[in-house]
Amino acid sequence: MGRTSAWFADPDGNLINTYRPTEPIDPVEAVRGYFRRLFDGRDPGACDQLSPGYVDHDSPAGTAPGTAATRAYVTAMVQEDPQLRVEILAAVSQGTTVAARIRWIPGPLTGRGQTDGLVLIEVDEQGRLRERSSVYTTVESPDSSRSTTGAS
């Protein structure tokens, strides 16, 4: 548990430090909030919740760490499919690592099937996302029993 501290001077000029304990960040809620803001709210500003050195292990080779590449990628993804939805079906954490089962549901005009994935996300003490790895399975249609599996 951390603490928040504030300094002020009393009427006699004495410096006084006050502090209060802060509630620990719930890593699962940090991840849920990020995806909700990014995809439900269509807010690329959600990328501000990524740590400055954020690494997406699934990004193309040569992608620089940080928030800029992710912001650009997500902005393009939502522009390409304005009806794209993301559902977090389940999420658990151990320490600062969150494992989430996520379903990507494209808009009907794309002709793509839904994609289910397992995502591992490391969250720092301030609730910023530090690292991401994932494995996905794309289903041809929600009712189809055929699927292809791959990592991305």
PDB file of C-alpha atoms in Angstrom:
ATOM      1  CA  MET A   1       0.000   0.000   0.000  1.00  0.00           C
ATOM      2  CA  GLY A   2       1.317   3.450  -0.895  1.00  0.00           C
ATOM      3  CA  ARG A   3       0.579   6.840   0.512  1.00  0.00           C
ATOM      4  CA  THR A   4      -0.283  10.293  -0.715  1.00  0.00           C
ATOM      5  CA  SER A   5       1.627  13.143   0.870  1.00  0.00           C
ATOM      6  CA  ALA A   6       0.942  16.883   1.040  1.00  0.00           C
ATOM      7  CA  TRP A   7       3.081  19.674   2.495  1.00  0.00           C
ATOM      8  CA  PHE A   8       1.756  22.999   3.761  1.00  0.00           C
ATOM      9  CA  ALA A   9       2.778  25.803   6.111  1.00  0.00           C
ATOM     10  CA  ASP A  10       0.752  26.608   9.201  1.00  0.00           C
ATOM     11  CA  PRO A  11       0.091  30.276  10.204  1.00  0.00           C
ATOM     12  CA  ASP A  12       3.383  30.348  12.147  1.00  0.00           C
ATOM     13  CA  GLY A  13       5.361  29.236   9.068  1.00  0.00           C
ATOM     14  CA  ASN A  14       5.976  25.683  10.267  1.00  0.00           C
ATOM     15  CA  LEU A  15       6.043  23.132   7.461  1.00  0.00           C
ATOM     16  CA  ILE A  16       3.645  20.268   8.038  1.00  0.00           C
ATOM     17  CA  ASN A  17       3.546  17.036   6.094  1.00  0.00           C
ATOM     18  CA  THR A  18       0.302  15.099   6.028  1.00  0.00           C
ATOM     19  CA  TYR A  19      -0.195  11.788   4.384  1.00  0.00           C
ATOM     20  CA  ARG A  20      -2.901   9.264   3.932  1.00  0.00           C
ATOM     21  CA  PRO A  21      -2.690   5.681   2.783  1.00  0.00           C
ATOM     22  CA  THR A  22      -3.805   5.136  -0.791  1.00  0.00           C
ATOM     23  CA  GLU A  23      -5.822   2.179  -1.941  1.00  0.00           C
ATOM     24  CA  PRO A  24      -3.805  -0.267  -3.998  1.00  0.00           C
ATOM     25  CA  ILE A  25      -4.605  -0.391  -7.707  1.00  0.00           C
ATOM     26  CA  ASP A  26      -6.651  -3.416  -8.768  1.00  0.00           C
ATOM     27  CA  PRO A  27      -4.782  -4.656 -11.873  1.00  0.00           C
ATOM     28  CA  VAL A  28      -7.909  -6.346 -13.285  1.00  0.00           C
ATOM     29  CA  GLU A  29      -9.895  -3.108 -13.017  1.00  0.00           C
ATOM     30  CA  ALA A  30      -7.021  -1.188 -14.629  1.00  0.00           C
ATOM     31  CA  VAL A  31      -7.112  -3.568 -17.637  1.00  0.00           C
ATOM     32  CA  ARG A  32     -10.926  -3.570 -17.835  1.00  0.00           C
ATOM     33  CA  GLY A  33     -10.978   0.236 -17.649  1.00  0.00           C
ATOM     34  CA  TYR A  34      -8.379   0.550 -20.413  1.00  0.00           C
ATOM     35  CA  PHE A  35     -10.297  -1.672 -22.848  1.00  0.00           C
ATOM     36  CA  ARG A  36     -13.657  -0.142 -21.910  1.00  0.00           C
ATOM     37  CA  ARG A  37     -12.375   3.393 -22.497  1.00  0.00           C
ATOM     38  CA  LEU A  38     -10.539   2.467 -25.687  1.00  0.00           C
ATOM     39  CA  PHE A  39     -13.233   0.414 -27.415  1.00  0.00           C
ATOM     40  CA  ASP A  40     -16.570   1.227 -25.754  1.00  0.00           C
ATOM     41  CA  GLY A  41     -15.689   4.911 -25.472  1.00  0.00           C
ATOM     42  CA  ARG A  42     -13.651   5.030 -28.696  1.00  0.00           C
ATOM     43  CA  ASP A  43     -11.151   7.155 -26.788  1.00  0.00           C
ATOM     44  CA  PRO A  44      -7.545   6.911 -28.065  1.00  0.00           C
ATOM     45  CA  GLY A  45      -6.611   8.955 -24.978  1.00  0.00           C
ATOM     46  CA  ALA A  46      -6.889   5.641 -23.116  1.00  0.00           C
ATOM     47  CA  CYS A  47      -3.372   5.021 -24.434  1.00  0.00           C
ATOM     48  CA  ASP A  48      -2.239   7.535 -21.821  1.00  0.00           C
ATOM     49  CA  GLN A  49      -2.778   4.635 -19.387  1.00  0.00           C
ATOM     50  CA  LEU A  50       0.168   2.847 -21.008  1.00  0.00           C
ATOM     51  CA  SER A  51       3.505   3.312 -19.285  1.00  0.00           C
ATOM     52  CA  PRO A  52       6.092   5.372 -21.214  1.00  0.00           C
ATOM     53  CA  GLY A  53       8.117   2.220 -21.921  1.00  0.00           C
ATOM     54  CA  TYR A  54       5.066   0.066 -22.803  1.00  0.00           C
ATOM     55  CA  VAL A  55       5.976  -3.016 -24.840  1.00  0.00           C
ATOM     56  CA  ASP A  56       3.462  -4.941 -26.936  1.00  0.00           C
ATOM     57  CA  HIS A  57       5.165  -8.266 -27.620  1.00  0.00           C
ATOM     58  CA  ASP A  58       2.690  -8.928 -30.445  1.00  0.00           C
ATOM     59  CA  SER A  59       3.459  -5.794 -32.443  1.00  0.00           C
ATOM     60  CA  PRO A  60       5.385  -6.054 -35.721  1.00  0.00           C
ATOM     61  CA  ALA A  61       9.168  -6.362 -35.496  1.00  0.00           C
ATOM     62  CA  GLY A  62      10.839  -2.989 -35.144  1.00  0.00           C
ATOM     63  CA  THR A  63       7.890  -1.315 -33.409  1.00  0.00           C
ATOM     64  CA  ALA A  64       9.259   1.129 -30.876  1.00  0.00           C
ATOM     65  CA  PRO A  65       8.167   0.771 -27.253  1.00  0.00           C
ATOM     66  CA  GLY A  66       5.881   3.432 -25.829  1.00  0.00           C
ATOM     67  CA  THR A  67       2.408   4.717 -26.433  1.00  0.00           C
ATOM     68  CA  ALA A  68       2.615   6.318 -29.907  1.00  0.00           C
ATOM     69  CA  ALA A  69       2.620   3.098 -31.944  1.00  0.00           C
ATOM     70  CA  THR A  70      -0.264   1.617 -29.963  1.00  0.00           C
ATOM     71  CA  ARG A  71      -2.295   4.817 -30.239  1.00  0.00           C
ATOM     72  CA  ALA A  72      -1.812   4.878 -34.026  1.00  0.00           C
ATOM     73  CA  TYR A  73      -2.625   1.185 -34.411  1.00  0.00           C
ATOM     74  CA  VAL A  74      -5.807   1.326 -32.316  1.00  0.00           C
ATOM     75  CA  THR A  75      -6.986   4.538 -34.001  1.00  0.00           C
ATOM     76  CA  ALA A  76      -6.594   2.883 -37.427  1.00  0.00           C
ATOM     77  CA  MET A  77      -8.300  -0.308 -36.220  1.00  0.00           C
ATOM     78  CA  VAL A  78     -11.383   1.582 -34.996  1.00  0.00           C
ATOM     79  CA  GLN A  79     -11.517   3.717 -38.153  1.00  0.00           C
ATOM     80  CA  GLU A  80     -11.368   0.560 -40.286  1.00  0.00           C
ATOM     81  CA  ASP A  81     -14.176  -1.097 -38.299  1.00  0.00           C
ATOM     82  CA  PRO A  82     -16.290   1.473 -36.421  1.00  0.00           C
ATOM     83  CA  GLN A  83     -18.512  -1.313 -35.069  1.00  0.00           C
ATOM     84  CA  LEU A  84     -15.673  -3.345 -33.552  1.00  0.00           C
ATOM     85  CA  ARG A  85     -16.508  -4.432 -30.013  1.00  0.00           C
ATOM     86  CA  VAL A  86     -14.269  -5.958 -27.385  1.00  0.00           C
ATOM     87  CA  GLU A  87     -15.585  -8.059 -24.504  1.00  0.00           C
ATOM     88  CA  ILE A  88     -13.530  -9.229 -21.555  1.00  0.00           C
ATOM     89  CA  LEU A  89     -15.059 -12.615 -20.794  1.00  0.00           C
ATOM     90  CA  ALA A  90     -12.907 -13.363 -17.747  1.00  0.00           C
ATOM     91  CA  ALA A  91      -9.938 -11.783 -16.023  1.00  0.00           C
ATOM     92  CA  VAL A  92      -7.820 -12.762 -13.053  1.00  0.00           C
ATOM     93  CA  SER A  93      -4.625 -11.408 -11.595  1.00  0.00           C
ATOM     94  CA  GLN A  94      -1.675 -12.712  -9.685  1.00  0.00           C
ATOM     95  CA  GLY A  95       0.274  -9.818  -8.298  1.00  0.00           C
ATOM     96  CA  THR A  96       0.559  -7.266 -11.092  1.00  0.00           C
ATOM     97  CA  THR A  97      -0.010  -9.730 -13.945  1.00  0.00           C
ATOM     98  CA  VAL A  98      -3.499  -9.963 -15.433  1.00  0.00           C
ATOM     99  CA  ALA A  99      -4.667 -12.884 -17.575  1.00  0.00           C
ATOM    100  CA  ALA A 100      -7.781 -11.996 -19.549  1.00  0.00           C
ATOM    101  CA  ARG A 101      -9.915 -13.945 -21.986  1.00  0.00           C
ATOM    102  CA  ILE A 102     -10.941 -11.367 -24.572  1.00  0.00           C
ATOM    103  CA  ARG A 103     -13.362 -11.582 -27.495  1.00  0.00           C
ATOM    104  CA  TRP A 104     -12.983  -9.210 -30.450  1.00  0.00           C
ATOM    105  CA  ILE A 105     -16.284  -8.917 -32.321  1.00  0.00           C
ATOM    106  CA  PRO A 106     -16.019  -7.173 -35.693  1.00  0.00           C
ATOM    107  CA  GLY A 107     -18.849  -5.269 -37.325  1.00  0.00           C
ATOM    108  CA  PRO A 108     -20.969  -7.298 -39.756  1.00  0.00           C
ATOM    109  CA  LEU A 109     -19.731  -5.430 -42.834  1.00  0.00           C
ATOM    110  CA  THR A 110     -16.146  -6.653 -42.398  1.00  0.00           C
ATOM    111  CA  GLY A 111     -17.008 -10.264 -43.199  1.00  0.00           C
ATOM    112  CA  ARG A 112     -14.591 -11.367 -40.478  1.00  0.00           C
ATOM    113  CA  GLY A 113     -15.342 -13.792 -37.692  1.00  0.00           C
ATOM    114  CA  GLN A 114     -14.829 -13.056 -34.050  1.00  0.00           C
ATOM    115  CA  THR A 115     -11.425 -13.516 -32.501  1.00  0.00           C
ATOM    116  CA  ASP A 116     -10.960 -14.976 -29.038  1.00  0.00           C
ATOM    117  CA  GLY A 117      -7.710 -14.448 -27.223  1.00  0.00           C
ATOM    118  CA  LEU A 118      -5.795 -14.938 -24.047  1.00  0.00           C
ATOM    119  CA  VAL A 119      -3.970 -11.751 -23.122  1.00  0.00           C
ATOM    120  CA  LEU A 120      -1.323 -11.352 -20.424  1.00  0.00           C
ATOM    121  CA  ILE A 121      -0.820  -7.783 -19.270  1.00  0.00           C
ATOM    122  CA  GLU A 122       1.623  -6.491 -16.683  1.00  0.00           C
ATOM    123  CA  VAL A 123       0.310  -3.490 -14.728  1.00  0.00           C
ATOM    124  CA  ASP A 124       2.486  -1.149 -12.652  1.00  0.00           C
ATOM    125  CA  GLU A 125       1.698   0.275  -9.203  1.00  0.00           C
ATOM    126  CA  GLN A 126      -0.018   3.342 -10.722  1.00  0.00           C
ATOM    127  CA  GLY A 127      -2.367   1.216 -12.851  1.00  0.00           C
ATOM    128  CA  ARG A 128      -0.461   1.806 -16.094  1.00  0.00           C
ATOM    129  CA  LEU A 129      -0.103  -1.089 -18.495  1.00  0.00           C
ATOM    130  CA  ARG A 130       3.578  -2.026 -18.943  1.00  0.00           C
ATOM    131  CA  GLU A 131       3.660  -5.119 -21.145  1.00  0.00           C
ATOM    132  CA  ARG A 132       1.281  -7.190 -23.255  1.00  0.00           C
ATOM    133  CA  SER A 133       1.459 -10.648 -24.839  1.00  0.00           C
ATOM    134  CA  SER A 134      -1.373 -12.614 -26.393  1.00  0.00           C
ATOM    135  CA  VAL A 135      -2.481 -15.663 -28.348  1.00  0.00           C
ATOM    136  CA  TYR A 136      -5.594 -15.609 -30.569  1.00  0.00           C
ATOM    137  CA  THR A 137      -8.030 -17.974 -32.255  1.00  0.00           C
ATOM    138  CA  THR A 138     -10.157 -16.589 -35.093  1.00  0.00           C
ATOM    139  CA  VAL A 139     -13.564 -18.162 -35.637  1.00  0.00           C
ATOM    140  CA  GLU A 140     -15.127 -17.896 -39.108  1.00  0.00           C
ATOM    141  CA  SER A 141     -18.496 -17.035 -37.601  1.00  0.00           C
ATOM    142  CA  PRO A 142     -19.859 -17.112 -34.047  1.00  0.00           C
ATOM    143  CA  ASP A 143     -21.788 -20.337 -34.854  1.00  0.00           C
ATOM    144  CA  SER A 144     -18.998 -22.077 -36.765  1.00  0.00           C
ATOM    145  CA  SER A 145     -17.129 -25.022 -35.301  1.00  0.00           C
ATOM    146  CA  ARG A 146     -14.142 -24.445 -37.637  1.00  0.00           C
ATOM    147  CA  SER A 147     -11.355 -22.188 -36.505  1.00  0.00           C
ATOM    148  CA  THR A 148      -7.758 -21.379 -37.197  1.00  0.00           C
ATOM    149  CA  THR A 149      -5.279 -20.873 -34.434  1.00  0.00           C
ATOM    150  CA  GLY A 150      -2.294 -18.598 -34.421  1.00  0.00           C
ATOM    151  CA  ALA A 151      -0.328 -16.163 -32.356  1.00  0.00           C
ATOM    152  CA  SER A 152      -0.229 -12.505 -33.147  1.00  0.00           C
TER     153      SER A 152
END
